[in-house]
Amino acid sequence: MPRVIVDVMPKPEILDPQGKAVHGALPRLGFSGITDVRQGKRFELEVDAADEATLAEIAKIAETLLSNPVIEDFAVRVEQ
Amino acid sequence: MPRVIVDVMPKPEILDPQGKAVHGALPRLGFSGITDVRQGKRFELEVDAADEATLAEIAKIAETLLSNPVIEDFAVRVEQ
């Protein structure tokens, strides 16, 4: 069954407190070499068929239900 | 600057109440053709260099800080 991935990330200009918290914890835990961390959401949608109509529908779902377009960007792709 | 993606998803045998809530909302909002939804997290890590040592370090970060290995699987990949 085809799987469609929707990635939802905070827009670049939006502060990301979760990512900042992770980034701030890394040196304390002994990790270095990571210059920035951003945290978002990943949705895996199982669909009957990954045709054009379904992908258009999923883009609408991503915009209205899975993301907040004021502060988040989303990307839809079919998993190989 | 290279970007490394860490995807964290609930293990297949673990209940996913967030994904179930999204899936349950779809028919009420007029969307059909989606047979399952699972929700996880996506981390974008900016690194100085995506070499082998850094990726090994990120795998350790993913295991200890970004995921709960009891209930979640993670995947690390370098974004093209």
PDB file of C-alpha atoms in Angstrom:
ATOM      1  CA  MET A   1       0.000   0.000   0.000  1.00  0.00           C
ATOM      2  CA  PRO A   2       1.497   3.373  -0.954  1.00  0.00           C
ATOM      3  CA  ARG A   3       2.614   5.632   1.856  1.00  0.00           C
ATOM      4  CA  VAL A   4       2.611   9.402   1.637  1.00  0.00           C
ATOM      5  CA  ILE A   5       4.828  11.434   3.965  1.00  0.00           C
ATOM      6  CA  VAL A   6       3.893  14.896   5.172  1.00  0.00           C
ATOM      7  CA  ASP A   7       6.703  16.828   6.864  1.00  0.00           C
ATOM      8  CA  VAL A   8       5.658  19.863   8.893  1.00  0.00           C
ATOM      9  CA  MET A   9       8.406  22.221  10.070  1.00  0.00           C
ATOM     10  CA  PRO A  10       8.353  25.641  11.743  1.00  0.00           C
ATOM     11  CA  LYS A  11       8.961  28.408   9.196  1.00  0.00           C
ATOM     12  CA  PRO A  12      12.592  29.594   9.147  1.00  0.00           C
ATOM     13  CA  GLU A  13      11.708  32.990  10.604  1.00  0.00           C
ATOM     14  CA  ILE A  14       9.713  31.460  13.475  1.00  0.00           C
ATOM     15  CA  LEU A  15      11.393  30.725  16.810  1.00  0.00           C
ATOM     16  CA  ASP A  16      11.506  27.015  17.580  1.00  0.00           C
ATOM     17  CA  PRO A  17      11.736  26.510  21.360  1.00  0.00           C
ATOM     18  CA  GLN A  18      11.743  22.701  21.121  1.00  0.00           C
ATOM     19  CA  GLY A  19      14.641  22.685  18.690  1.00  0.00           C
ATOM     20  CA  LYS A  20      16.468  25.283  20.792  1.00  0.00           C
ATOM     21  CA  ALA A  21      16.030  23.111  23.903  1.00  0.00           C
ATOM     22  CA  VAL A  22      17.503  20.095  22.111  1.00  0.00           C
ATOM     23  CA  HIS A  23      20.353  22.193  20.734  1.00  0.00           C
ATOM     24  CA  GLY A  24      21.071  23.608  24.188  1.00  0.00           C
ATOM     25  CA  ALA A  25      21.168  20.139  25.757  1.00  0.00           C
ATOM     26  CA  LEU A  26      23.732  18.716  23.318  1.00  0.00           C
ATOM     27  CA  PRO A  27      26.933  20.291  24.774  1.00  0.00           C
ATOM     28  CA  ARG A  28      25.866  19.316  28.303  1.00  0.00           C
ATOM     29  CA  LEU A  29      25.583  15.719  27.083  1.00  0.00           C
ATOM     30  CA  GLY A  30      29.009  15.830  25.472  1.00  0.00           C
ATOM     31  CA  PHE A  31      27.974  16.251  21.840  1.00  0.00           C
ATOM     32  CA  SER A  32      29.575  18.909  19.659  1.00  0.00           C
ATOM     33  CA  GLY A  33      29.602  19.835  15.974  1.00  0.00           C
ATOM     34  CA  ILE A  34      25.834  20.427  15.704  1.00  0.00           C
ATOM     35  CA  THR A  35      25.246  24.073  14.827  1.00  0.00           C
ATOM     36  CA  ASP A  36      21.432  24.152  14.838  1.00  0.00           C
ATOM     37  CA  VAL A  37      18.436  21.935  15.556  1.00  0.00           C
ATOM     38  CA  ARG A  38      14.856  22.428  14.447  1.00  0.00           C
ATOM     39  CA  GLN A  39      11.993  20.168  15.445  1.00  0.00           C
ATOM     40  CA  GLY A  40       8.865  19.484  13.469  1.00  0.00           C
ATOM     41  CA  LYS A  41       6.338  16.748  12.819  1.00  0.00           C
ATOM     42  CA  ARG A  42       6.246  13.837  10.420  1.00  0.00           C
ATOM     43  CA  PHE A  43       3.015  12.163   9.337  1.00  0.00           C
ATOM     44  CA  GLU A  44       2.822   8.848   7.503  1.00  0.00           C
ATOM     45  CA  LEU A  45      -0.470   8.419   5.606  1.00  0.00           C
ATOM     46  CA  GLU A  46      -1.362   5.040   4.138  1.00  0.00           C
ATOM     47  CA  VAL A  47      -3.471   5.472   1.013  1.00  0.00           C
ATOM     48  CA  ASP A  48      -5.215   3.153  -1.422  1.00  0.00           C
ATOM     49  CA  ALA A  49      -3.514   4.765  -4.403  1.00  0.00           C
ATOM     50  CA  ALA A  50      -1.015   7.620  -4.572  1.00  0.00           C
ATOM     51  CA  ASP A  51      -2.634   9.204  -7.633  1.00  0.00           C
ATOM     52  CA  GLU A  52      -2.892  12.896  -8.399  1.00  0.00           C
ATOM     53  CA  ALA A  53      -6.344  13.328  -6.818  1.00  0.00           C
ATOM     54  CA  THR A  54      -5.204  11.694  -3.575  1.00  0.00           C
ATOM     55  CA  LEU A  55      -2.053  13.836  -3.424  1.00  0.00           C
ATOM     56  CA  ALA A  56      -4.134  16.977  -3.970  1.00  0.00           C
ATOM     57  CA  GLU A  57      -6.424  15.858  -1.156  1.00  0.00           C
ATOM     58  CA  ILE A  58      -3.448  15.194   1.126  1.00  0.00           C
ATOM     59  CA  ALA A  59      -2.026  18.643   0.367  1.00  0.00           C
ATOM     60  CA  LYS A  60      -5.362  20.058   1.526  1.00  0.00           C
ATOM     61  CA  ILE A  61      -5.296  17.865   4.664  1.00  0.00           C
ATOM     62  CA  ALA A  62      -1.729  19.024   5.364  1.00  0.00           C
ATOM     63  CA  GLU A  63      -2.728  22.664   5.017  1.00  0.00           C
ATOM     64  CA  THR A  64      -5.906  22.533   7.093  1.00  0.00           C
ATOM     65  CA  LEU A  65      -5.389  19.795   9.664  1.00  0.00           C
ATOM     66  CA  LEU A  66      -1.732  18.809   9.982  1.00  0.00           C
ATOM     67  CA  SER A  67      -0.062  22.208   9.938  1.00  0.00           C
ATOM     68  CA  ASN A  68      -0.663  25.772  11.014  1.00  0.00           C
ATOM     69  CA  PRO A  69       0.169  27.722   7.821  1.00  0.00           C
ATOM     70  CA  VAL A  70       0.825  30.899   9.810  1.00  0.00           C
ATOM     71  CA  ILE A  71       3.880  29.424  11.505  1.00  0.00           C
ATOM     72  CA  GLU A  72       4.633  26.146   9.701  1.00  0.00           C
ATOM     73  CA  ASP A  73       5.622  24.936   6.242  1.00  0.00           C
ATOM     74  CA  PHE A  74       4.719  21.485   4.980  1.00  0.00           C
ATOM     75  CA  ALA A  75       5.982  19.167   2.267  1.00  0.00           C
ATOM     76  CA  VAL A  76       4.143  16.186   0.764  1.00  0.00           C
ATOM     77  CA  ARG A  77       5.932  13.309  -0.914  1.00  0.00           C
ATOM     78  CA  VAL A  78       5.293   9.704  -1.856  1.00  0.00           C
ATOM     79  CA  GLU A  79       7.641   7.294  -0.106  1.00  0.00           C
ATOM     80  CA  GLN A  80       9.526   5.035  -2.498  1.00  0.00           C
TER      81      GLN A  80
ATOM     82  CA  MET B   1      25.984  23.643   5.403  1.00  0.00           C
ATOM     83  CA  PRO B   2      24.974  19.955   5.416  1.00  0.00           C
ATOM     84  CA  ARG B   3      21.684  19.075   7.034  1.00  0.00           C
ATOM     85  CA  VAL B   4      20.999  15.744   8.682  1.00  0.00           C
ATOM     86  CA  ILE B   5      17.408  14.572   9.147  1.00  0.00           C
ATOM     87  CA  VAL B   6      16.342  12.382  12.044  1.00  0.00           C
ATOM     88  CA  ASP B   7      12.861  10.876  11.717  1.00  0.00           C
ATOM     89  CA  VAL B   8      11.357   9.458  14.894  1.00  0.00           C
ATOM     90  CA  MET B   9       8.193   7.358  14.561  1.00  0.00           C
ATOM     91  CA  PRO B  10       6.209   5.219  17.008  1.00  0.00           C
ATOM     92  CA  LYS B  11       7.076   1.541  16.581  1.00  0.00           C
ATOM     93  CA  PRO B  12       4.503  -0.336  14.440  1.00  0.00           C
ATOM     94  CA  GLU B  13       3.242  -2.388  17.402  1.00  0.00           C
ATOM     95  CA  ILE B  14       2.738   0.716  19.580  1.00  0.00           C
ATOM     96  CA  LEU B  15      -0.609   2.510  19.662  1.00  0.00           C
ATOM     97  CA  ASP B  16      -0.404   6.022  18.240  1.00  0.00           C
ATOM     98  CA  PRO B  17      -3.212   8.148  19.734  1.00  0.00           C
ATOM     99  CA  GLN B  18      -2.157  11.311  17.848  1.00  0.00           C
ATOM    100  CA  GLY B  19      -2.236   9.533  14.503  1.00  0.00           C
ATOM    101  CA  LYS B  20      -5.543   7.868  15.406  1.00  0.00           C
ATOM    102  CA  ALA B  21      -7.030  11.264  16.279  1.00  0.00           C
ATOM    103  CA  VAL B  22      -5.993  12.693  12.907  1.00  0.00           C
ATOM    104  CA  HIS B  23      -7.292   9.613  11.092  1.00  0.00           C
ATOM    105  CA  GLY B  24     -10.601   9.830  12.959  1.00  0.00           C
ATOM    106  CA  ALA B  25     -11.021  13.499  12.052  1.00  0.00           C
ATOM    107  CA  LEU B  26     -10.555  13.004   8.300  1.00  0.00           C
ATOM    108  CA  PRO B  27     -14.026  11.610   7.414  1.00  0.00           C
ATOM    109  CA  ARG B  28     -15.718  14.315   9.497  1.00  0.00           C
ATOM    110  CA  LEU B  29     -13.830  16.908   7.435  1.00  0.00           C
ATOM    111  CA  GLY B  30     -14.869  15.266   4.170  1.00  0.00           C
ATOM    112  CA  PHE B  31     -11.642  13.477   3.302  1.00  0.00           C
ATOM    113  CA  SER B  32     -11.665   9.824   2.276  1.00  0.00           C
ATOM    114  CA  GLY B  33      -9.194   7.312   0.865  1.00  0.00           C
ATOM    115  CA  ILE B  34      -6.711   7.546   3.757  1.00  0.00           C
ATOM    116  CA  THR B  35      -6.523   4.150   5.461  1.00  0.00           C
ATOM    117  CA  ASP B  36      -4.101   4.949   8.286  1.00  0.00           C
ATOM    118  CA  VAL B  37      -2.195   7.873   9.788  1.00  0.00           C
ATOM    119  CA  ARG B  38       0.807   7.735  12.102  1.00  0.00           C
ATOM    120  CA  GLN B  39       2.411  10.796  13.640  1.00  0.00           C
ATOM    121  CA  GLY B  40       6.029  11.165  14.635  1.00  0.00           C
ATOM    122  CA  LYS B  41       8.738  13.784  14.908  1.00  0.00           C
ATOM    123  CA  ARG B  42      11.212  15.195  12.427  1.00  0.00           C
ATOM    124  CA  PHE B  43      14.464  16.853  13.495  1.00  0.00           C
ATOM    125  CA  GLU B  44      16.687  18.895  11.193  1.00  0.00           C
ATOM    126  CA  LEU B  45      20.272  19.113  12.457  1.00  0.00           C
ATOM    127  CA  GLU B  46      22.690  21.541  10.814  1.00  0.00           C
ATOM    128  CA  VAL B  47      26.237  20.204  11.006  1.00  0.00           C
ATOM    129  CA  ASP B  48      29.665  21.463   9.985  1.00  0.00           C
ATOM    130  CA  ALA B  49      30.404  18.315   8.009  1.00  0.00           C
ATOM    131  CA  ALA B  50      28.284  15.214   7.421  1.00  0.00           C
ATOM    132  CA  ASP B  51      31.206  12.810   7.813  1.00  0.00           C
ATOM    133  CA  GLU B  52      31.112   9.352   9.332  1.00  0.00           C
ATOM    134  CA  ALA B  53      32.047  10.494  12.852  1.00  0.00           C
ATOM    135  CA  THR B  54      29.303  13.139  12.879  1.00  0.00           C
ATOM    136  CA  LEU B  55      26.700  10.676  11.632  1.00  0.00           C
ATOM    137  CA  ALA B  56      27.704   8.188  14.336  1.00  0.00           C
ATOM    138  CA  GLU B  57      27.361  10.969  16.902  1.00  0.00           C
ATOM    139  CA  ILE B  58      23.939  11.920  15.544  1.00  0.00           C
ATOM    140  CA  ALA B  59      22.808   8.281  15.717  1.00  0.00           C
ATOM    141  CA  LYS B  60      23.761   8.364  19.406  1.00  0.00           C
ATOM    142  CA  ILE B  61      21.928  11.682  19.895  1.00  0.00           C
ATOM    143  CA  ALA B  62      18.868  10.210  18.167  1.00  0.00           C
ATOM    144  CA  GLU B  63      18.928   7.153  20.408  1.00  0.00           C
ATOM    145  CA  THR B  64      19.487   8.952  23.702  1.00  0.00           C
ATOM    146  CA  LEU B  65      17.885  12.376  23.347  1.00  0.00           C
ATOM    147  CA  LEU B  66      15.515  12.531  20.367  1.00  0.00           C
ATOM    148  CA  SER B  67      13.711   9.217  20.709  1.00  0.00           C
ATOM    149  CA  ASN B  68      12.499   6.790  23.321  1.00  0.00           C
ATOM    150  CA  PRO B  69      13.862   3.462  22.018  1.00  0.00           C
ATOM    151  CA  VAL B  70      11.254   1.507  24.003  1.00  0.00           C
ATOM    152  CA  ILE B  71       8.385   2.856  21.915  1.00  0.00           C
ATOM    153  CA  GLU B  72       9.987   4.666  18.959  1.00  0.00           C
ATOM    154  CA  ASP B  73      12.160   3.868  15.949  1.00  0.00           C
ATOM    155  CA  PHE B  74      14.443   6.450  14.382  1.00  0.00           C
ATOM    156  CA  ALA B  75      16.157   6.898  11.036  1.00  0.00           C
ATOM    157  CA  VAL B  76      19.116   9.176  10.260  1.00  0.00           C
ATOM    158  CA  ARG B  77      19.850  10.443   6.761  1.00  0.00           C
ATOM    159  CA  VAL B  78      21.777  13.252   5.113  1.00  0.00           C
ATOM    160  CA  GLU B  79      19.530  15.593   3.146  1.00  0.00           C
ATOM    161  CA  GLN B  80      20.588  16.018  -0.459  1.00  0.00           C
TER     162      GLN B  80
END
